[in-house]
mmCIF file of C-alpha atoms and ligand atoms in Angstrom:
data_model
loop_
_atom_site.group_PDB
_atom_site.id
_atom_site.type_symbol
_atom_site.label_atom_id
_atom_site.label_comp_id
_atom_site.label_asym_id
_atom_site.label_seq_id
_atom_site.Cartn_x
_atom_site.Cartn_y
_atom_site.Cartn_z
ATOM 1 C CA UNK A 1 82.039 122.995 116.697
ATOM 2 C CA UNK A 2 80.830 120.521 114.304
ATOM 3 C CA UNK A 3 82.917 116.624 114.846
ATOM 4 C CA UNK A 4 80.747 114.605 111.820
ATOM 5 C CA UNK A 5 81.148 114.524 108.164
ATOM 6 C CA UNK A 6 79.345 116.524 106.686
ATOM 7 C CA UNK A 7 79.400 116.756 102.444
ATOM 8 C CA UNK A 8 77.504 119.718 100.737
ATOM 9 C CA UNK A 9 75.761 118.730 97.681
ATOM 10 C CA UNK A 10 76.118 121.858 95.468
ATOM 11 C CA UNK A 11 75.779 123.508 91.969
ATOM 12 C CA UNK A 12 77.803 126.865 90.952
ATOM 13 C CA UNK A 13 75.130 127.616 88.952
ATOM 14 C CA UNK A 14 72.718 127.733 91.497
ATOM 15 C CA UNK A 15 71.511 130.131 93.886
ATOM 16 C CA UNK A 16 70.041 128.448 96.369
ATOM 17 C CA UNK A 17 73.292 126.437 96.686
ATOM 18 C CA UNK A 18 75.482 129.602 97.392
ATOM 19 C CA UNK A 19 73.012 130.830 100.154
ATOM 20 C CA UNK A 20 74.553 127.275 102.366
ATOM 21 C CA UNK A 21 78.114 127.741 100.503
ATOM 22 C CA UNK A 22 77.560 131.727 102.038
ATOM 23 C CA UNK A 23 77.158 130.206 105.133
ATOM 24 C CA UNK A 24 79.716 127.664 105.208
ATOM 25 C CA UNK A 25 81.800 130.173 104.228
ATOM 26 C CA UNK A 26 81.223 132.544 106.985
ATOM 27 C CA UNK A 27 81.110 130.334 109.298
ATOM 28 C CA UNK A 28 84.643 129.079 108.069
ATOM 29 C CA UNK A 29 84.122 125.320 108.264
ATOM 30 C CA UNK A 30 85.513 122.735 106.774
ATOM 31 C CA UNK A 31 83.297 120.287 104.692
ATOM 32 C CA UNK A 32 83.283 118.481 101.274
ATOM 33 C CA UNK A 33 81.564 120.316 98.617
ATOM 34 C CA UNK A 34 80.684 117.590 95.472
ATOM 35 C CA UNK A 35 79.615 119.830 92.532
ATOM 36 C CA UNK A 36 76.066 118.070 90.603
ATOM 37 C CA UNK A 37 75.897 118.795 86.758
ATOM 38 C CA UNK A 38 72.180 119.800 87.059
ATOM 39 C CA UNK A 39 72.052 119.296 83.357
ATOM 40 C CA UNK A 40 73.485 115.239 83.483
ATOM 41 C CA UNK A 41 72.305 114.197 87.132
ATOM 42 C CA UNK A 42 73.776 110.940 88.503
ATOM 43 C CA UNK A 43 71.263 108.364 88.878
ATOM 44 C CA UNK A 44 72.203 107.769 92.627
ATOM 45 C CA UNK A 45 71.193 111.323 93.432
ATOM 46 C CA UNK A 46 67.920 111.274 93.371
ATOM 47 C CA UNK A 47 67.573 107.625 94.763
ATOM 48 C CA UNK A 48 70.226 108.167 98.125
ATOM 49 C CA UNK A 49 70.540 112.338 98.765
ATOM 50 C CA UNK A 50 67.284 114.266 97.615
ATOM 51 C CA UNK A 51 64.277 112.580 96.515
ATOM 52 C CA UNK A 52 63.319 115.897 94.730
ATOM 53 C CA UNK A 53 66.343 115.840 92.958
ATOM 54 C CA UNK A 54 67.531 119.148 93.905
ATOM 55 C CA UNK A 55 70.083 120.986 95.311
ATOM 56 C CA UNK A 56 71.701 121.919 97.724
ATOM 57 C CA UNK A 57 70.890 119.180 100.393
ATOM 58 C CA UNK A 58 73.351 117.903 102.733
ATOM 59 C CA UNK A 59 74.687 114.276 103.737
ATOM 60 C CA UNK A 60 75.607 114.158 107.926
ATOM 61 C CA UNK A 61 77.524 112.084 109.938
ATOM 62 C CA UNK A 62 77.886 108.369 109.345
ATOM 63 C CA UNK A 63 80.665 106.936 107.882
ATOM 64 C CA UNK A 64 83.594 108.499 106.156
ATOM 65 C CA UNK A 65 82.531 107.288 101.909
ATOM 66 C CA UNK A 66 83.147 108.693 98.692
ATOM 67 C CA UNK A 67 80.447 111.585 98.574
ATOM 68 C CA UNK A 68 79.529 109.668 95.069
ATOM 69 C CA UNK A 69 78.478 106.138 97.414
ATOM 70 C CA UNK A 70 76.260 107.820 100.030
ATOM 71 C CA UNK A 71 76.243 106.043 103.156
ATOM 72 C CA UNK A 72 72.515 105.285 104.210
ATOM 73 C CA UNK A 73 74.113 105.688 107.407
ATOM 74 C CA UNK A 74 74.584 109.459 107.421
ATOM 75 C CA UNK A 75 71.667 111.530 107.254
ATOM 76 C CA UNK A 76 70.588 113.578 104.336
ATOM 77 C CA UNK A 77 69.205 117.215 104.640
ATOM 78 C CA UNK A 78 67.600 119.537 101.585
ATOM 79 C CA UNK A 79 66.274 122.792 101.007
ATOM 80 C CA UNK A 80 68.618 126.224 101.188
ATOM 81 C CA UNK A 81 66.660 127.960 104.136
ATOM 82 C CA UNK A 82 66.518 124.807 105.890
ATOM 83 C CA UNK A 83 70.269 124.861 105.635
ATOM 84 C CA UNK A 84 71.115 127.830 106.363
ATOM 85 C CA UNK A 85 69.536 127.128 110.102
ATOM 86 C CA UNK A 86 71.591 123.870 110.437
ATOM 87 C CA UNK A 87 74.451 125.639 109.581
ATOM 88 C CA UNK A 88 73.673 128.140 112.359
ATOM 89 C CA UNK A 89 72.889 125.738 114.853
ATOM 90 C CA UNK A 90 76.262 123.676 113.875
ATOM 91 C CA UNK A 91 78.816 126.625 114.312
ATOM 92 C CA UNK A 92 77.057 128.579 117.087
ATOM 93 C CA UNK A 93 80.444 130.849 117.422
ATOM 94 C CA UNK A 94 79.922 131.703 114.235
ATOM 95 C CA UNK A 95 76.274 133.608 115.287
ATOM 96 C CA UNK A 96 74.903 133.711 111.789
ATOM 97 C CA UNK A 97 71.486 133.223 114.032
ATOM 98 C CA UNK A 98 71.631 135.989 116.679
ATOM 99 C CA UNK A 99 70.813 135.107 119.688
ATOM 100 C CA UNK A 100 68.649 137.482 120.984
ATOM 101 C CA UNK A 101 64.719 136.687 119.863
ATOM 102 C CA UNK A 102 64.306 140.110 118.399
ATOM 103 C CA UNK A 103 66.745 140.007 115.892
ATOM 104 C CA UNK A 104 66.129 136.300 115.310
ATOM 105 C CA UNK A 105 62.644 137.494 114.528
ATOM 106 C CA UNK A 106 63.962 139.989 112.210
ATOM 107 C CA UNK A 107 66.257 137.609 110.799
ATOM 108 C CA UNK A 108 63.194 135.317 109.868
ATOM 109 C CA UNK A 109 60.981 138.249 108.516
ATOM 110 C CA UNK A 110 63.845 139.485 105.759
ATOM 111 C CA UNK A 111 64.403 136.055 105.027
ATOM 112 C CA UNK A 112 60.222 135.606 104.518
ATOM 113 C CA UNK A 113 59.813 139.031 102.596
ATOM 114 C CA UNK A 114 62.852 137.340 100.053
ATOM 115 C CA UNK A 115 61.165 133.993 99.946
ATOM 116 C CA UNK A 116 57.478 134.960 99.063
ATOM 117 C CA UNK A 117 58.151 138.662 97.528
ATOM 118 C CA UNK A 118 61.863 139.285 96.387
ATOM 119 C CA UNK A 119 61.801 136.176 94.742
ATOM 120 C CA UNK A 120 58.457 135.511 92.626
ATOM 121 C CA UNK A 121 59.674 139.121 91.639
ATOM 122 C CA UNK A 122 63.149 138.739 90.512
ATOM 123 C CA UNK A 123 61.515 135.109 88.429
ATOM 124 C CA UNK A 124 58.997 137.213 86.693
ATOM 125 C CA UNK A 125 61.534 140.046 85.602
ATOM 126 C CA UNK A 126 64.461 137.591 84.469
ATOM 127 C CA UNK A 127 63.225 134.760 84.289
ATOM 128 C CA UNK A 128 59.114 135.847 82.278
ATOM 129 C CA UNK A 129 60.504 139.253 81.193
ATOM 130 C CA UNK A 130 57.985 140.697 83.440
ATOM 131 C CA UNK A 131 57.690 145.501 83.796
ATOM 132 C CA UNK A 132 60.426 146.383 85.978
ATOM 133 C CA UNK A 133 57.491 147.962 88.089
ATOM 134 C CA UNK A 134 57.267 144.404 90.829
ATOM 135 C CA UNK A 135 60.941 144.281 90.825
ATOM 136 C CA UNK A 136 61.281 147.737 91.893
ATOM 137 C CA UNK A 137 58.819 148.112 93.930
ATOM 138 C CA UNK A 138 59.898 144.510 96.305
ATOM 139 C CA UNK A 139 63.526 145.398 95.840
ATOM 140 C CA UNK A 140 62.278 148.795 97.435
ATOM 141 C CA UNK A 141 60.608 146.790 100.702
ATOM 142 C CA UNK A 142 63.972 145.020 101.222
ATOM 143 C CA UNK A 143 65.773 147.794 101.428
ATOM 144 C CA UNK A 144 62.986 149.611 103.877
ATOM 145 C CA UNK A 145 63.675 146.430 106.138
ATOM 146 C CA UNK A 146 67.543 146.668 106.193
ATOM 147 C CA UNK A 147 69.355 148.795 109.310
ATOM 148 C CA UNK A 148 70.498 152.072 108.521
ATOM 149 C CA UNK A 149 74.574 150.578 107.921
ATOM 150 C CA UNK A 150 75.575 147.266 108.395
ATOM 151 C CA UNK A 151 73.779 143.722 106.786
ATOM 152 C CA UNK A 152 69.640 143.546 106.502
ATOM 153 C CA UNK A 153 69.705 142.799 110.321
ATOM 154 C CA UNK A 154 72.523 144.795 112.992
ATOM 155 C CA UNK A 155 76.230 145.249 112.192
ATOM 156 C CA UNK A 156 76.904 141.881 111.408
ATOM 157 C CA UNK A 157 76.104 138.937 108.228
ATOM 158 C CA UNK A 158 73.667 136.530 109.116
ATOM 159 C CA UNK A 159 72.063 133.872 107.227
ATOM 160 C CA UNK A 160 69.582 137.002 106.670
ATOM 161 C CA UNK A 161 72.178 138.466 104.278
ATOM 162 C CA UNK A 162 72.547 134.794 103.372
ATOM 163 C CA UNK A 163 69.242 134.346 101.999
ATOM 164 C CA UNK A 164 69.231 137.523 99.337
ATOM 165 C CA UNK A 165 72.844 137.661 98.611
ATOM 166 C CA UNK A 166 72.521 135.122 95.821
ATOM 167 C CA UNK A 167 69.979 137.039 93.726
ATOM 168 C CA UNK A 168 70.998 140.300 93.950
ATOM 169 C CA UNK A 169 74.254 139.193 92.907
ATOM 170 C CA UNK A 170 72.643 137.319 89.816
ATOM 171 C CA UNK A 171 70.893 140.886 89.423
ATOM 172 C CA UNK A 172 73.875 142.432 89.142
ATOM 173 C CA UNK A 173 75.560 140.084 86.365
ATOM 174 C CA UNK A 174 72.259 139.453 84.094
ATOM 175 C CA UNK A 175 70.955 142.647 84.391
ATOM 176 C CA UNK A 176 74.246 144.315 83.602
ATOM 177 C CA UNK A 177 74.768 142.341 79.951
ATOM 178 C CA UNK A 178 71.223 142.140 79.968
ATOM 179 C CA UNK A 179 70.584 138.527 79.691
ATOM 180 C CA UNK A 180 67.124 137.623 80.711
ATOM 181 C CA UNK A 181 63.487 136.960 79.089
ATOM 182 C CA UNK A 182 62.936 141.087 78.691
ATOM 183 C CA UNK A 183 63.326 142.621 75.677
ATOM 184 C CA UNK A 184 66.919 144.070 74.297
ATOM 185 C CA UNK A 185 67.781 146.718 76.558
ATOM 186 C CA UNK A 186 65.838 146.402 79.022
ATOM 187 C CA UNK A 187 68.069 144.764 81.337
ATOM 188 C CA UNK A 188 70.891 147.001 81.457
ATOM 189 C CA UNK A 189 68.659 150.192 82.021
ATOM 190 C CA UNK A 190 66.944 148.544 85.281
ATOM 191 C CA UNK A 191 70.842 148.023 86.025
ATOM 192 C CA UNK A 192 71.381 151.326 85.976
ATOM 193 C CA UNK A 193 68.362 152.249 87.876
ATOM 194 C CA UNK A 194 69.240 149.744 90.333
ATOM 195 C CA UNK A 195 72.897 149.371 90.634
ATOM 196 C CA UNK A 196 73.743 153.037 90.507
ATOM 197 C CA UNK A 197 70.321 155.363 91.039
ATOM 198 C CA UNK A 198 69.338 157.860 93.875
ATOM 199 C CA UNK A 199 66.418 155.200 94.826
ATOM 200 C CA UNK A 200 68.293 152.385 95.500
ATOM 201 C CA UNK A 201 71.356 154.479 97.652
ATOM 202 C CA UNK A 202 70.775 152.150 100.525
ATOM 203 C CA UNK A 203 71.011 148.663 98.779
ATOM 204 C CA UNK A 204 73.609 149.905 96.245
ATOM 205 C CA UNK A 205 75.517 149.678 99.655
ATOM 206 C CA UNK A 206 74.376 146.744 101.136
ATOM 207 C CA UNK A 207 75.483 145.209 97.953
ATOM 208 C CA UNK A 208 78.928 146.228 97.929
ATOM 209 C CA UNK A 209 79.349 145.695 101.769
ATOM 210 C CA UNK A 210 77.828 141.548 101.068
ATOM 211 C CA UNK A 211 80.091 141.981 98.031
ATOM 212 C CA UNK A 212 83.035 142.775 99.442
ATOM 213 C CA UNK A 213 83.579 139.938 101.780
ATOM 214 C CA UNK A 214 85.787 136.615 101.476
ATOM 215 C CA UNK A 215 82.858 134.444 101.726
ATOM 216 C CA UNK A 216 81.217 136.461 98.826
ATOM 217 C CA UNK A 217 84.689 135.873 96.148
ATOM 218 C CA UNK A 218 84.846 132.036 97.346
ATOM 219 C CA UNK A 219 81.575 131.381 96.497
ATOM 220 C CA UNK A 220 80.665 133.464 93.515
ATOM 221 C CA UNK A 221 81.803 132.529 89.717
ATOM 222 C CA UNK A 222 80.873 135.116 87.691
ATOM 223 C CA UNK A 223 82.119 133.904 84.701
ATOM 224 C CA UNK A 224 80.210 130.714 85.134
ATOM 225 C CA UNK A 225 77.028 132.083 85.817
ATOM 226 C CA UNK A 226 76.849 134.870 83.570
ATOM 227 C CA UNK A 227 77.760 131.094 80.472
ATOM 228 C CA UNK A 228 74.969 129.430 82.473
ATOM 229 C CA UNK A 229 72.343 132.341 82.997
ATOM 230 C CA UNK A 230 72.899 132.894 79.269
ATOM 231 C CA UNK A 231 72.085 128.928 77.743
ATOM 232 C CA UNK A 232 69.436 129.306 80.049
ATOM 233 C CA UNK A 233 67.468 132.742 80.289
ATOM 234 C CA UNK A 234 68.488 134.371 77.107
ATOM 235 C CA UNK A 235 65.924 136.459 75.168
ATOM 236 C CA UNK A 236 64.712 134.360 71.610
ATOM 237 C CA UNK A 237 66.702 136.108 68.850
HETATM 238 N N1 GSH B 1 63.792 125.100 97.309
HETATM 239 C C1 GSH B 1 64.677 125.017 96.833
HETATM 240 C C2 GSH B 1 65.073 125.303 95.395
HETATM 241 C C3 GSH B 1 65.705 124.522 94.970
HETATM 242 C C4 GSH B 1 66.599 124.692 93.818
HETATM 243 O O1 GSH B 1 65.564 125.152 93.068
HETATM 244 N N2 GSH B 1 66.991 124.104 93.363
HETATM 245 C C5 GSH B 1 67.503 124.056 91.622
HETATM 246 C C6 GSH B 1 69.185 124.447 91.170
HETATM 247 S S1 GSH B 1 68.557 126.325 91.232
HETATM 248 C C7 GSH B 1 67.707 122.434 91.313
HETATM 249 O O2 GSH B 1 68.485 121.920 91.493
HETATM 250 N N3 GSH B 1 66.945 121.983 90.380
HETATM 251 C C8 GSH B 1 66.648 120.748 90.033
HETATM 252 C C9 GSH B 1 67.119 120.469 88.882
HETATM 253 O O3 GSH B 1 67.531 121.695 88.085
HETATM 254 O O4 GSH B 1 66.983 119.472 87.555
HETATM 255 C C10 GSH B 1 65.740 125.684 97.921
HETATM 256 O O5 GSH B 1 65.109 127.029 98.477
HETATM 257 O O6 GSH B 1 66.559 124.571 98.415
#
């Protein structure tokens, strides 16, 4: 169990942040969380916490301070996938990263597929209104990587699940409400295929298992995310 103090700088709207919050919740870790308003970021955030200005990032160790007065003595770490591994290392008893070399490699392979294939296709469809075929193709590939039952790798939840879950949740929410840069009705039709059609039956069961967990309910505020997505990604009227 980590004994140093930890502050996660996060945003409820951000899928990368939810990755880390899921892992922290699955580990049962007690940390400080500070909400960063992405539309009005405090000046100290980029100068003292994350030079890129992006969330999530984390301050580890150092003296006990208020999160908005960060200490130079704490170590600052950014990037959601690095943070997932960091949380797994801090809380080994939670087995967020399996012990066996093969399974560790499978977790990392799955995460790589999420980064290099799922995310670009997700962004293309939702944020640029690109044709659905690319998204469907990569989701089918991701589905084929899933364990036959259980989670991405084996029967236990791992950081591979944290890597993809926030994006599946946003697809469900945004397409279900037809929010995105596609033509009217295209999001809803895609939603029906992904979340109800036979082609994605394994993915649907996986999604149900992910979202049935306490960690999901603790980290996903659907109403807030939908409002935020509407403001950012709604098609022009
Ligand atoms: N590669 C980064 C991406 C993080 C990212 O893009 N975060 C967005 C919010 S979802 C952000 O902070 N954007 C800066 C801004 O909105 O000012 C990670 O995985 O942590």
